[in-house]
Amino acid sequence: MIGATPSDIAIVAVGAAIPERVLTNDEISQMVETDDAWIVERTGIRERRIAADHESVTSLAITAARQALDRSDIAPAEIDLVITSTASPERSFPSISALVADDVGAHSAGALDVLVACAGFAYALAHGIAQIQAGFATTVMVIGSEVLSRITDWEDRGTCILFGDGAGAVILRKGAAPSVEPIAVELGVDGSKGFDLYGDLTPRDGQPLDKCIRMNGNAVYRFATQVIVDSAKRVLDAGGYTQDDIDLLVPHQANLRIIESGVQRLGFPMERTVITLDRYGNTSSASIPLCLDHAWRTGRLQPGQRLLMMGLGGGLAWGTCLIRWMGDPA
Ligand code: UT7
């Protein structure tokens, strides 16, 4: 699905939870046969964060949500809906969002989680926008939270070099932008390639449960390099925008080579692209909001800027959203 809708909805705040423990490439090279030079050259990743035993996908989501609220003038009771995307849930229910809503005091909110892996944050954002556009909500908290280290096979060098833990949260608000202009969204999926990247939650095919992420890296790489360009172009067209109208490109942090090739083919400057994978790795649905948090903290986010956010991964799914940032400067 793809479309654009005139709107004054904008993102008004961002928060993050970044675990303290740093896992470097050199440390991984003591666990599997790899080395820092290979990982940096093939992925751009130098280190990633790993959640401590006392941290969970829910506690990281709560920390990010609290920080987003602290950085806004919005009271928790004003939140109408909490949507959390994750690929590493700890349980089927209650949802992470239910526990976040309770913790932050969003007692008037509905709450749900979405499972769309690395495209999940864009899917969650699109659903938040849709609920506001439909008139059912005014303020929506959208979170991406992951503890991928707990579903990583630390003996598989094809995947364990990639992933990291963390969470990011944004607040969407109706009426935040000073004028009405198109918000544009595309959500897509190719389920025929679903098992190129997957993680089981319950036993399948009579086999014991394999809790780890499994990936055909080359197939996902080919999919990602194509869809990142095609989807961005379609979303720009849908909104009536060109590359020049975009202030900041915020791609899912899968692999620096995927991002660089996409950005180059779009004719977009790397200087207007946010990169955090060198320090956080691929944090699945947390990667886009962690980029927004990084951009905010480093003063790159200014009110009125248009952001083009592109998520892609397991499904194989993709989600691209074009929306304005209207938060306070850092
Ligand atoms: O969030 C979305 C989900 N994931 C992605 O977007 C990931 C997409 N895929 C990728 O980023 C890349 O495919 C990888 C980083 C996973 C792999 O990089 P690649 O350049 O596609 O490497 P490759 O799989 O084609 O392997 C090339 C060689 C192989 O050796 P031979 O067969 O040429 O002798 C691999 O066995 O590199 C070897 N290799 C490694 N060597 C050192 C694979 N992993 C490693 C490693 N260290 N960690």
mmCIF file of C-alpha atoms and ligand atoms in Angstrom:
data_model
loop_
_atom_site.group_PDB
_atom_site.id
_atom_site.type_symbol
_atom_site.label_atom_id
_atom_site.label_comp_id
_atom_site.label_asym_id
_atom_site.label_seq_id
_atom_site.Cartn_x
_atom_site.Cartn_y
_atom_site.Cartn_z
ATOM 1 C CA MET A 1 0.000 0.000 0.000
ATOM 2 C CA ILE A 2 1.102 3.526 -0.715
ATOM 3 C CA GLY A 3 -0.430 6.947 -0.297
ATOM 4 C CA ALA A 4 -0.114 10.537 0.819
ATOM 5 C CA THR A 5 -2.440 12.566 2.986
ATOM 6 C CA PRO A 6 -2.391 16.309 3.729
ATOM 7 C CA SER A 7 -1.775 16.650 7.430
ATOM 8 C CA ASP A 8 -0.430 18.771 10.274
ATOM 9 C CA ILE A 9 0.786 15.712 12.194
ATOM 10 C CA ALA A 10 4.481 15.780 13.129
ATOM 11 C CA ILE A 11 6.951 14.017 15.397
ATOM 12 C CA VAL A 12 7.416 16.236 18.457
ATOM 13 C CA ALA A 13 9.867 14.305 20.645
ATOM 14 C CA VAL A 14 12.291 11.397 20.654
ATOM 15 C CA GLY A 15 13.856 9.347 23.431
ATOM 16 C CA ALA A 16 16.249 6.402 23.573
ATOM 17 C CA ALA A 17 17.552 3.597 25.744
ATOM 18 C CA ILE A 18 21.122 2.618 24.974
ATOM 19 C CA PRO A 19 22.546 -0.258 27.058
ATOM 20 C CA GLU A 20 25.933 0.513 28.645
ATOM 21 C CA ARG A 21 27.715 -2.694 27.670
ATOM 22 C CA VAL A 22 29.739 -2.250 24.460
ATOM 23 C CA LEU A 23 30.634 -5.370 22.451
ATOM 24 C CA THR A 24 33.466 -4.659 20.015
ATOM 25 C CA ASN A 25 34.361 -6.477 16.798
ATOM 26 C CA ASP A 26 37.576 -7.634 18.463
ATOM 27 C CA GLU A 27 35.558 -9.326 21.203
ATOM 28 C CA ILE A 28 33.386 -11.086 18.593
ATOM 29 C CA SER A 29 36.536 -12.278 16.822
ATOM 30 C CA GLN A 30 37.323 -14.213 19.994
ATOM 31 C CA MET A 31 33.959 -16.012 19.709
ATOM 32 C CA VAL A 32 33.806 -16.839 15.954
ATOM 33 C CA GLU A 33 36.286 -16.841 13.077
ATOM 34 C CA THR A 34 36.158 -13.219 11.944
ATOM 35 C CA ASP A 35 38.067 -9.988 12.423
ATOM 36 C CA ASP A 36 37.480 -6.291 12.857
ATOM 37 C CA ALA A 37 38.716 -5.412 9.340
ATOM 38 C CA TRP A 38 36.270 -7.862 7.662
ATOM 39 C CA ILE A 39 33.298 -6.662 9.703
ATOM 40 C CA VAL A 40 34.066 -2.970 9.138
ATOM 41 C CA GLU A 41 34.673 -3.430 5.405
ATOM 42 C CA ARG A 42 31.558 -5.584 4.769
ATOM 43 C CA THR A 43 29.123 -3.871 7.162
ATOM 44 C CA GLY A 44 30.497 -0.591 8.583
ATOM 45 C CA ILE A 45 29.797 -1.881 12.110
ATOM 46 C CA ARG A 46 32.521 -1.328 14.743
ATOM 47 C CA GLU A 47 30.666 -2.107 17.962
ATOM 48 C CA ARG A 48 27.172 -2.714 19.286
ATOM 49 C CA ARG A 49 25.393 -2.480 22.654
ATOM 50 C CA ILE A 50 24.254 -5.512 24.637
ATOM 51 C CA ALA A 51 21.465 -5.376 27.240
ATOM 52 C CA ALA A 52 22.463 -6.272 30.809
ATOM 53 C CA ASP A 53 20.743 -9.175 32.571
ATOM 54 C CA HIS A 54 18.505 -6.775 34.488
ATOM 55 C CA GLU A 55 17.377 -5.068 31.251
ATOM 56 C CA SER A 56 14.583 -6.373 29.022
ATOM 57 C CA VAL A 57 12.842 -5.413 25.819
ATOM 58 C CA THR A 58 10.145 -3.857 28.031
ATOM 59 C CA SER A 59 12.487 -1.976 30.369
ATOM 60 C CA LEU A 60 14.354 -0.490 27.383
ATOM 61 C CA ALA A 61 11.032 0.560 25.823
ATOM 62 C CA ILE A 62 9.981 2.198 29.106
ATOM 63 C CA THR A 63 13.274 4.122 29.406
ATOM 64 C CA ALA A 64 12.952 5.421 25.827
ATOM 65 C CA ALA A 65 9.286 6.355 26.302
ATOM 66 C CA ARG A 66 9.989 8.225 29.548
ATOM 67 C CA GLN A 67 12.792 10.168 27.897
ATOM 68 C CA ALA A 68 10.589 11.137 24.934
ATOM 69 C CA LEU A 69 7.949 12.426 27.374
ATOM 70 C CA ASP A 70 10.598 14.310 29.395
ATOM 71 C CA ARG A 71 11.782 16.016 26.217
ATOM 72 C CA SER A 72 8.238 17.167 25.364
ATOM 73 C CA ASP A 73 5.575 19.244 27.094
ATOM 74 C CA ILE A 74 3.065 16.405 26.750
ATOM 75 C CA ALA A 75 1.487 14.863 29.831
ATOM 76 C CA PRO A 76 1.268 11.034 29.886
ATOM 77 C CA ALA A 77 -2.526 11.254 30.195
ATOM 78 C CA GLU A 78 -2.650 12.941 26.769
ATOM 79 C CA ILE A 79 -1.318 9.824 25.014
ATOM 80 C CA ASP A 80 -4.140 8.071 23.168
ATOM 81 C CA LEU A 81 -2.232 5.071 21.875
ATOM 82 C CA VAL A 82 1.089 3.280 22.435
ATOM 83 C CA ILE A 83 2.460 1.132 19.607
ATOM 84 C CA THR A 84 5.680 -0.843 20.069
ATOM 85 C CA SER A 85 7.537 -2.665 17.336
ATOM 86 C CA THR A 86 9.858 -5.521 18.243
ATOM 87 C CA ALA A 87 11.423 -8.629 16.752
ATOM 88 C CA SER A 88 12.503 -9.859 20.182
ATOM 89 C CA PRO A 89 9.404 -9.955 22.414
ATOM 90 C CA GLU A 90 9.744 -11.669 25.779
ATOM 91 C CA ARG A 91 6.171 -12.955 25.813
ATOM 92 C CA SER A 92 3.009 -13.076 23.687
ATOM 93 C CA PHE A 93 1.032 -11.031 26.183
ATOM 94 C CA PRO A 94 0.673 -8.658 27.927
ATOM 95 C CA SER A 95 2.077 -6.451 25.196
ATOM 96 C CA ILE A 96 5.182 -4.364 25.773
ATOM 97 C CA SER A 97 3.005 -1.343 24.979
ATOM 98 C CA ALA A 98 0.560 -2.230 27.778
ATOM 99 C CA LEU A 99 3.399 -2.273 30.307
ATOM 100 C CA VAL A 100 4.880 0.967 28.938
ATOM 101 C CA ALA A 101 1.489 2.702 29.113
ATOM 102 C CA ASP A 102 1.087 1.616 32.724
ATOM 103 C CA ASP A 103 4.610 2.627 33.717
ATOM 104 C CA VAL A 104 4.551 6.115 32.197
ATOM 105 C CA GLY A 105 0.994 6.834 33.364
ATOM 106 C CA ALA A 106 -0.671 6.803 29.935
ATOM 107 C CA HIS A 107 -3.883 5.599 31.519
ATOM 108 C CA SER A 108 -6.172 6.794 28.703
ATOM 109 C CA ALA A 109 -4.199 4.987 26.021
ATOM 110 C CA GLY A 110 -4.866 1.887 23.972
ATOM 111 C CA ALA A 111 -1.797 -0.297 23.444
ATOM 112 C CA LEU A 112 -0.570 -2.835 20.916
ATOM 113 C CA ASP A 113 2.669 -4.375 19.635
ATOM 114 C CA VAL A 114 3.610 -5.056 16.025
ATOM 115 C CA LEU A 115 5.886 -7.820 14.727
ATOM 116 C CA VAL A 116 7.356 -6.642 11.435
ATOM 117 C CA ALA A 117 11.054 -6.982 12.356
ATOM 118 C CA CYS A 118 13.304 -4.276 10.876
ATOM 119 C CA ALA A 119 10.445 -2.593 8.986
ATOM 120 C CA GLY A 120 8.367 -2.599 12.174
ATOM 121 C CA PHE A 121 9.064 0.925 13.348
ATOM 122 C CA ALA A 122 7.892 2.350 10.008
ATOM 123 C CA TYR A 123 4.790 0.141 10.167
ATOM 124 C CA ALA A 124 4.074 1.298 13.733
ATOM 125 C CA LEU A 125 4.586 4.935 12.755
ATOM 126 C CA ALA A 126 2.262 4.555 9.758
ATOM 127 C CA HIS A 127 -0.419 3.063 11.995
ATOM 128 C CA GLY A 128 -0.055 5.863 14.514
ATOM 129 C CA ILE A 129 -0.435 8.418 11.723
ATOM 130 C CA ALA A 130 -3.499 6.564 10.395
ATOM 131 C CA GLN A 131 -5.236 6.544 13.794
ATOM 132 C CA ILE A 132 -4.675 10.280 14.125
ATOM 133 C CA GLN A 133 -5.838 10.977 10.564
ATOM 134 C CA ALA A 134 -8.960 8.909 11.211
ATOM 135 C CA GLY A 135 -9.761 11.128 14.175
ATOM 136 C CA PHE A 136 -9.419 8.373 16.784
ATOM 137 C CA ALA A 137 -6.281 9.792 18.389
ATOM 138 C CA THR A 138 -4.430 13.090 18.825
ATOM 139 C CA THR A 139 -1.187 11.913 20.397
ATOM 140 C CA VAL A 140 0.525 8.557 19.771
ATOM 141 C CA MET A 141 3.704 7.099 21.294
ATOM 142 C CA VAL A 142 5.588 4.906 18.803
ATOM 143 C CA ILE A 143 8.432 2.718 20.097
ATOM 144 C CA GLY A 144 10.985 0.326 18.611
ATOM 145 C CA SER A 145 12.666 -1.897 21.202
ATOM 146 C CA GLU A 146 15.010 -4.865 20.799
ATOM 147 C CA VAL A 147 17.135 -7.326 22.744
ATOM 148 C CA LEU A 148 18.402 -9.121 19.650
ATOM 149 C CA SER A 149 21.444 -10.392 21.574
ATOM 150 C CA ARG A 150 19.057 -12.870 23.229
ATOM 151 C CA ILE A 151 17.962 -14.413 19.920
ATOM 152 C CA THR A 152 21.361 -14.271 18.213
ATOM 153 C CA ASP A 153 23.305 -17.459 17.489
ATOM 154 C CA TRP A 154 26.708 -16.459 18.860
ATOM 155 C CA GLU A 155 28.318 -19.283 16.876
ATOM 156 C CA ASP A 156 27.000 -18.025 13.503
ATOM 157 C CA ARG A 157 29.448 -15.474 12.093
ATOM 158 C CA GLY A 158 27.013 -14.602 9.308
ATOM 159 C CA THR A 159 24.608 -12.995 11.794
ATOM 160 C CA CYS A 160 26.274 -12.426 15.198
ATOM 161 C CA ILE A 161 28.449 -9.632 13.830
ATOM 162 C CA LEU A 162 25.389 -7.607 12.864
ATOM 163 C CA PHE A 163 22.944 -7.203 15.695
ATOM 164 C CA GLY A 164 22.698 -5.024 18.793
ATOM 165 C CA ASP A 165 20.236 -4.020 21.529
ATOM 166 C CA GLY A 166 18.475 -0.731 22.252
ATOM 167 C CA ALA A 167 15.211 1.159 22.063
ATOM 168 C CA GLY A 168 13.881 4.436 20.717
ATOM 169 C CA ALA A 169 10.540 6.186 21.111
ATOM 170 C CA VAL A 170 8.853 9.091 19.344
ATOM 171 C CA ILE A 171 5.670 11.036 20.005
ATOM 172 C CA LEU A 172 3.335 11.819 17.097
ATOM 173 C CA ARG A 173 1.013 14.767 17.579
ATOM 174 C CA LYS A 174 -1.875 16.195 15.579
ATOM 175 C CA GLY A 175 -1.671 19.960 15.022
ATOM 176 C CA ALA A 176 2.059 20.090 15.754
ATOM 177 C CA ALA A 177 3.089 21.368 12.319
ATOM 178 C CA PRO A 178 2.268 25.028 11.548
ATOM 179 C CA SER A 179 0.786 24.151 8.140
ATOM 180 C CA VAL A 180 -0.770 21.243 6.273
ATOM 181 C CA GLU A 181 1.328 19.304 3.737
ATOM 182 C CA PRO A 182 1.459 15.685 2.512
ATOM 183 C CA ILE A 183 2.640 12.929 4.797
ATOM 184 C CA ALA A 184 3.529 9.979 2.553
ATOM 185 C CA VAL A 185 3.780 6.297 3.454
ATOM 186 C CA GLU A 186 4.482 2.990 1.749
ATOM 187 C CA LEU A 187 4.142 -0.393 3.474
ATOM 188 C CA GLY A 188 5.055 -3.527 1.542
ATOM 189 C CA VAL A 189 6.006 -7.159 1.970
ATOM 190 C CA ASP A 190 7.121 -10.155 -0.105
ATOM 191 C CA GLY A 191 6.164 -13.180 1.970
ATOM 192 C CA SER A 192 7.510 -15.542 -0.707
ATOM 193 C CA LYS A 193 10.977 -14.567 0.594
ATOM 194 C CA GLY A 194 9.889 -14.770 4.244
ATOM 195 C CA PHE A 195 12.281 -17.549 5.182
ATOM 196 C CA ASP A 196 15.325 -15.668 3.899
ATOM 197 C CA LEU A 197 15.275 -14.058 7.357
ATOM 198 C CA TYR A 198 13.297 -15.482 10.258
ATOM 199 C CA GLY A 199 13.066 -16.197 13.974
ATOM 200 C CA ASP A 200 10.705 -18.785 15.487
ATOM 201 C CA LEU A 201 8.704 -18.151 18.673
ATOM 202 C CA THR A 202 7.185 -21.637 18.979
ATOM 203 C CA PRO A 203 8.335 -25.072 17.710
ATOM 204 C CA ARG A 204 7.713 -25.729 14.019
ATOM 205 C CA ASP A 205 7.655 -28.863 11.835
ATOM 206 C CA GLY A 206 7.928 -31.130 14.900
ATOM 207 C CA GLN A 207 11.471 -29.837 15.606
ATOM 208 C CA PRO A 208 12.725 -28.466 18.941
ATOM 209 C CA LEU A 209 12.434 -24.676 19.153
ATOM 210 C CA ASP A 210 15.344 -22.865 17.501
ATOM 211 C CA LYS A 211 15.201 -19.478 19.195
ATOM 212 C CA CYS A 212 17.834 -17.854 16.982
ATOM 213 C CA ILE A 213 17.672 -15.498 14.010
ATOM 214 C CA ARG A 214 18.381 -17.318 10.725
ATOM 215 C CA MET A 215 19.315 -15.418 7.585
ATOM 216 C CA ASN A 216 20.303 -15.885 3.972
ATOM 217 C CA GLY A 217 22.538 -12.796 4.020
ATOM 218 C CA ASN A 218 23.080 -12.506 0.280
ATOM 219 C CA ALA A 219 19.350 -12.750 -0.535
ATOM 220 C CA VAL A 220 18.473 -10.121 2.074
ATOM 221 C CA TYR A 221 21.286 -7.905 0.794
ATOM 222 C CA ARG A 222 19.916 -8.020 -2.777
ATOM 223 C CA PHE A 223 16.372 -7.314 -1.574
ATOM 224 C CA ALA A 224 17.513 -4.416 0.634
ATOM 225 C CA THR A 225 19.645 -2.609 -1.956
ATOM 226 C CA GLN A 226 16.736 -2.641 -4.425
ATOM 227 C CA VAL A 227 13.811 -1.824 -2.149
ATOM 228 C CA ILE A 228 15.521 1.040 -0.324
ATOM 229 C CA VAL A 229 15.749 2.966 -3.618
ATOM 230 C CA ASP A 230 12.451 1.920 -5.200
ATOM 231 C CA SER A 231 10.334 2.583 -2.115
ATOM 232 C CA ALA A 232 11.942 5.973 -1.428
ATOM 233 C CA LYS A 233 11.241 7.078 -5.016
ATOM 234 C CA ARG A 234 7.609 5.918 -4.850
ATOM 235 C CA VAL A 235 7.021 7.712 -1.538
ATOM 236 C CA LEU A 236 8.576 10.959 -2.805
ATOM 237 C CA ASP A 237 6.360 10.742 -5.916
ATOM 238 C CA ALA A 238 3.257 10.002 -3.853
ATOM 239 C CA GLY A 239 3.822 13.115 -1.743
ATOM 240 C CA GLY A 240 4.793 15.303 -4.698
ATOM 241 C CA TYR A 241 8.307 15.772 -3.338
ATOM 242 C CA THR A 242 11.826 15.475 -4.774
ATOM 243 C CA GLN A 243 15.071 14.521 -3.008
ATOM 244 C CA ASP A 244 15.749 18.253 -2.526
ATOM 245 C CA ASP A 245 12.687 18.553 -0.266
ATOM 246 C CA ILE A 246 14.112 16.051 2.212
ATOM 247 C CA ASP A 247 16.225 17.431 5.044
ATOM 248 C CA LEU A 248 17.287 14.147 6.590
ATOM 249 C CA LEU A 249 17.307 10.567 5.327
ATOM 250 C CA VAL A 250 16.946 8.034 8.139
ATOM 251 C CA PRO A 251 17.491 4.530 6.746
ATOM 252 C CA HIS A 252 17.330 1.298 8.703
ATOM 253 C CA GLN A 253 20.884 0.573 9.884
ATOM 254 C CA ALA A 254 21.382 -2.843 8.274
ATOM 255 C CA ASN A 255 24.704 -2.432 6.505
ATOM 256 C CA LEU A 256 26.661 0.672 5.456
ATOM 257 C CA ARG A 257 27.122 -0.757 1.934
ATOM 258 C CA ILE A 258 23.336 -1.090 1.504
ATOM 259 C CA ILE A 259 22.810 2.485 2.720
ATOM 260 C CA GLU A 260 25.630 3.980 0.630
ATOM 261 C CA SER A 261 24.493 2.267 -2.559
ATOM 262 C CA GLY A 262 20.870 3.334 -1.942
ATOM 263 C CA VAL A 263 21.783 6.920 -1.137
ATOM 264 C CA GLN A 264 24.027 7.153 -4.194
ATOM 265 C CA ARG A 265 21.368 5.772 -6.548
ATOM 266 C CA LEU A 266 18.803 8.176 -5.102
ATOM 267 C CA GLY A 267 21.190 11.035 -5.798
ATOM 268 C CA PHE A 268 21.075 12.017 -2.142
ATOM 269 C CA PRO A 269 24.099 13.392 -0.236
ATOM 270 C CA MET A 270 25.517 11.198 2.560
ATOM 271 C CA GLU A 271 25.844 14.384 4.659
ATOM 272 C CA ARG A 272 22.046 14.428 4.977
ATOM 273 C CA THR A 273 21.879 10.737 5.920
ATOM 274 C CA VAL A 274 21.950 9.561 9.537
ATOM 275 C CA ILE A 275 24.378 6.733 10.344
ATOM 276 C CA THR A 276 24.625 5.058 13.749
ATOM 277 C CA LEU A 277 25.420 1.451 12.817
ATOM 278 C CA ASP A 278 29.135 1.989 13.455
ATOM 279 C CA ARG A 279 28.374 2.223 17.196
ATOM 280 C CA TYR A 280 25.021 0.401 17.595
ATOM 281 C CA GLY A 281 25.010 -2.231 14.813
ATOM 282 C CA ASN A 282 21.670 -3.358 13.416
ATOM 283 C CA THR A 283 19.057 -2.891 16.153
ATOM 284 C CA SER A 284 16.110 -3.940 13.953
ATOM 285 C CA SER A 285 13.021 -1.902 14.793
ATOM 286 C CA ALA A 286 14.979 0.334 17.186
ATOM 287 C CA SER A 287 17.398 1.532 14.521
ATOM 288 C CA ILE A 288 15.326 4.382 13.035
ATOM 289 C CA PRO A 289 14.317 5.969 16.364
ATOM 290 C CA LEU A 290 17.895 5.530 17.655
ATOM 291 C CA CYS A 291 19.036 7.466 14.565
ATOM 292 C CA LEU A 292 16.488 10.183 15.316
ATOM 293 C CA ASP A 293 17.736 10.374 18.895
ATOM 294 C CA HIS A 294 21.327 10.642 17.686
ATOM 295 C CA ALA A 295 20.369 13.336 15.159
ATOM 296 C CA TRP A 296 18.513 15.252 17.875
ATOM 297 C CA ARG A 297 21.359 15.038 20.398
ATOM 298 C CA THR A 298 23.892 16.213 17.808
ATOM 299 C CA GLY A 299 21.746 19.201 16.809
ATOM 300 C CA ARG A 300 20.885 17.892 13.344
ATOM 301 C CA LEU A 301 17.106 17.978 13.917
ATOM 302 C CA GLN A 302 15.476 21.386 13.540
ATOM 303 C CA PRO A 303 11.744 22.185 13.668
ATOM 304 C CA GLY A 304 10.019 21.914 10.292
ATOM 305 C CA GLN A 305 12.514 19.497 8.743
ATOM 306 C CA ARG A 306 11.186 16.718 6.529
ATOM 307 C CA LEU A 307 12.411 13.237 7.379
ATOM 308 C CA LEU A 308 12.374 10.246 5.037
ATOM 309 C CA MET A 309 12.566 7.060 7.093
ATOM 310 C CA MET A 310 13.065 3.662 5.460
ATOM 311 C CA GLY A 311 12.707 0.355 7.289
ATOM 312 C CA LEU A 312 13.330 -3.047 5.693
ATOM 313 C CA GLY A 313 14.062 -6.607 6.691
ATOM 314 C CA GLY A 314 12.275 -9.753 7.908
ATOM 315 C CA GLY A 315 9.042 -10.488 6.055
ATOM 316 C CA LEU A 316 10.647 -9.598 3.743
ATOM 317 C CA ALA A 317 8.945 -6.312 4.525
ATOM 318 C CA TRP A 318 9.622 -2.648 3.988
ATOM 319 C CA GLY A 319 8.083 0.565 5.272
ATOM 320 C CA THR A 320 8.903 4.117 4.213
ATOM 321 C CA CYS A 321 7.467 7.238 5.890
ATOM 322 C CA LEU A 322 7.898 10.909 5.033
ATOM 323 C CA ILE A 323 6.890 13.202 7.898
ATOM 324 C CA ARG A 324 7.991 16.433 9.553
ATOM 325 C CA TRP A 325 9.971 16.869 12.760
ATOM 326 C CA MET A 326 8.564 19.583 15.049
ATOM 327 C CA GLY A 327 10.362 18.863 18.322
ATOM 328 C CA ASP A 328 12.356 21.420 20.252
ATOM 329 C CA PRO A 329 16.034 21.784 19.329
ATOM 330 C CA ALA A 330 18.411 19.795 21.553
HETATM 331 O O1 UT7 B 1 18.019 -5.774 8.957
HETATM 332 C C1 UT7 B 1 17.943 -6.433 7.747
HETATM 333 C C2 UT7 B 1 18.537 -7.741 7.867
HETATM 334 N N1 UT7 B 1 19.856 -7.981 7.476
HETATM 335 C C3 UT7 B 1 20.569 -7.424 6.473
HETATM 336 O O2 UT7 B 1 20.227 -6.494 5.837
HETATM 337 C C4 UT7 B 1 21.844 -8.099 6.130
HETATM 338 C C5 UT7 B 1 22.039 -8.190 4.650
HETATM 339 N N2 UT7 B 1 23.254 -8.910 4.320
HETATM 340 C C6 UT7 B 1 24.486 -8.458 4.619
HETATM 341 O O3 UT7 B 1 24.660 -7.416 5.234
HETATM 342 C C7 UT7 B 1 25.664 -9.246 4.116
HETATM 343 O O4 UT7 B 1 25.204 -10.268 3.259
HETATM 344 C C8 UT7 B 1 26.529 -9.887 5.255
HETATM 345 C C9 UT7 B 1 27.243 -8.779 6.044
HETATM 346 C C10 UT7 B 1 25.669 -10.696 6.202
HETATM 347 C C11 UT7 B 1 27.587 -10.775 4.640
HETATM 348 O O5 UT7 B 1 28.423 -10.022 3.787
HETATM 349 P P1 UT7 B 1 28.710 -10.486 2.288
HETATM 350 O O6 UT7 B 1 29.629 -9.501 1.707
HETATM 351 O O7 UT7 B 1 27.381 -10.710 1.619
HETATM 352 O O8 UT7 B 1 29.472 -11.844 2.504
HETATM 353 P P2 UT7 B 1 29.108 -13.306 1.967
HETATM 354 O O9 UT7 B 1 27.980 -13.865 2.782
HETATM 355 O O10 UT7 B 1 28.945 -13.261 0.488
HETATM 356 O O11 UT7 B 1 30.424 -14.098 2.322
HETATM 357 C C12 UT7 B 1 31.673 -13.810 1.687
HETATM 358 C C13 UT7 B 1 32.756 -14.618 2.366
HETATM 359 C C14 UT7 B 1 32.394 -16.102 2.526
HETATM 360 O O12 UT7 B 1 33.599 -16.859 2.383
HETATM 361 P P3 UT7 B 1 33.931 -17.608 1.007
HETATM 362 O O13 UT7 B 1 32.770 -18.545 0.780
HETATM 363 O O14 UT7 B 1 34.031 -16.537 -0.031
HETATM 364 O O15 UT7 B 1 35.217 -18.303 1.314
HETATM 365 C C15 UT7 B 1 31.904 -16.206 3.944
HETATM 366 O O16 UT7 B 1 32.062 -17.485 4.477
HETATM 367 O O17 UT7 B 1 32.948 -14.120 3.700
HETATM 368 C C16 UT7 B 1 32.808 -15.210 4.640
HETATM 369 N N3 UT7 B 1 32.210 -14.667 5.860
HETATM 370 C C17 UT7 B 1 32.958 -14.113 6.821
HETATM 371 N N4 UT7 B 1 34.280 -13.932 6.962
HETATM 372 C C18 UT7 B 1 34.736 -13.304 8.060
HETATM 373 C C19 UT7 B 1 30.898 -14.596 6.194
HETATM 374 N N5 UT7 B 1 30.766 -13.995 7.393
HETATM 375 C C20 UT7 B 1 32.040 -13.688 7.806
HETATM 376 C C21 UT7 B 1 32.551 -13.050 8.951
HETATM 377 N N6 UT7 B 1 33.903 -12.892 9.035
HETATM 378 N N7 UT7 B 1 31.769 -12.594 9.948
#
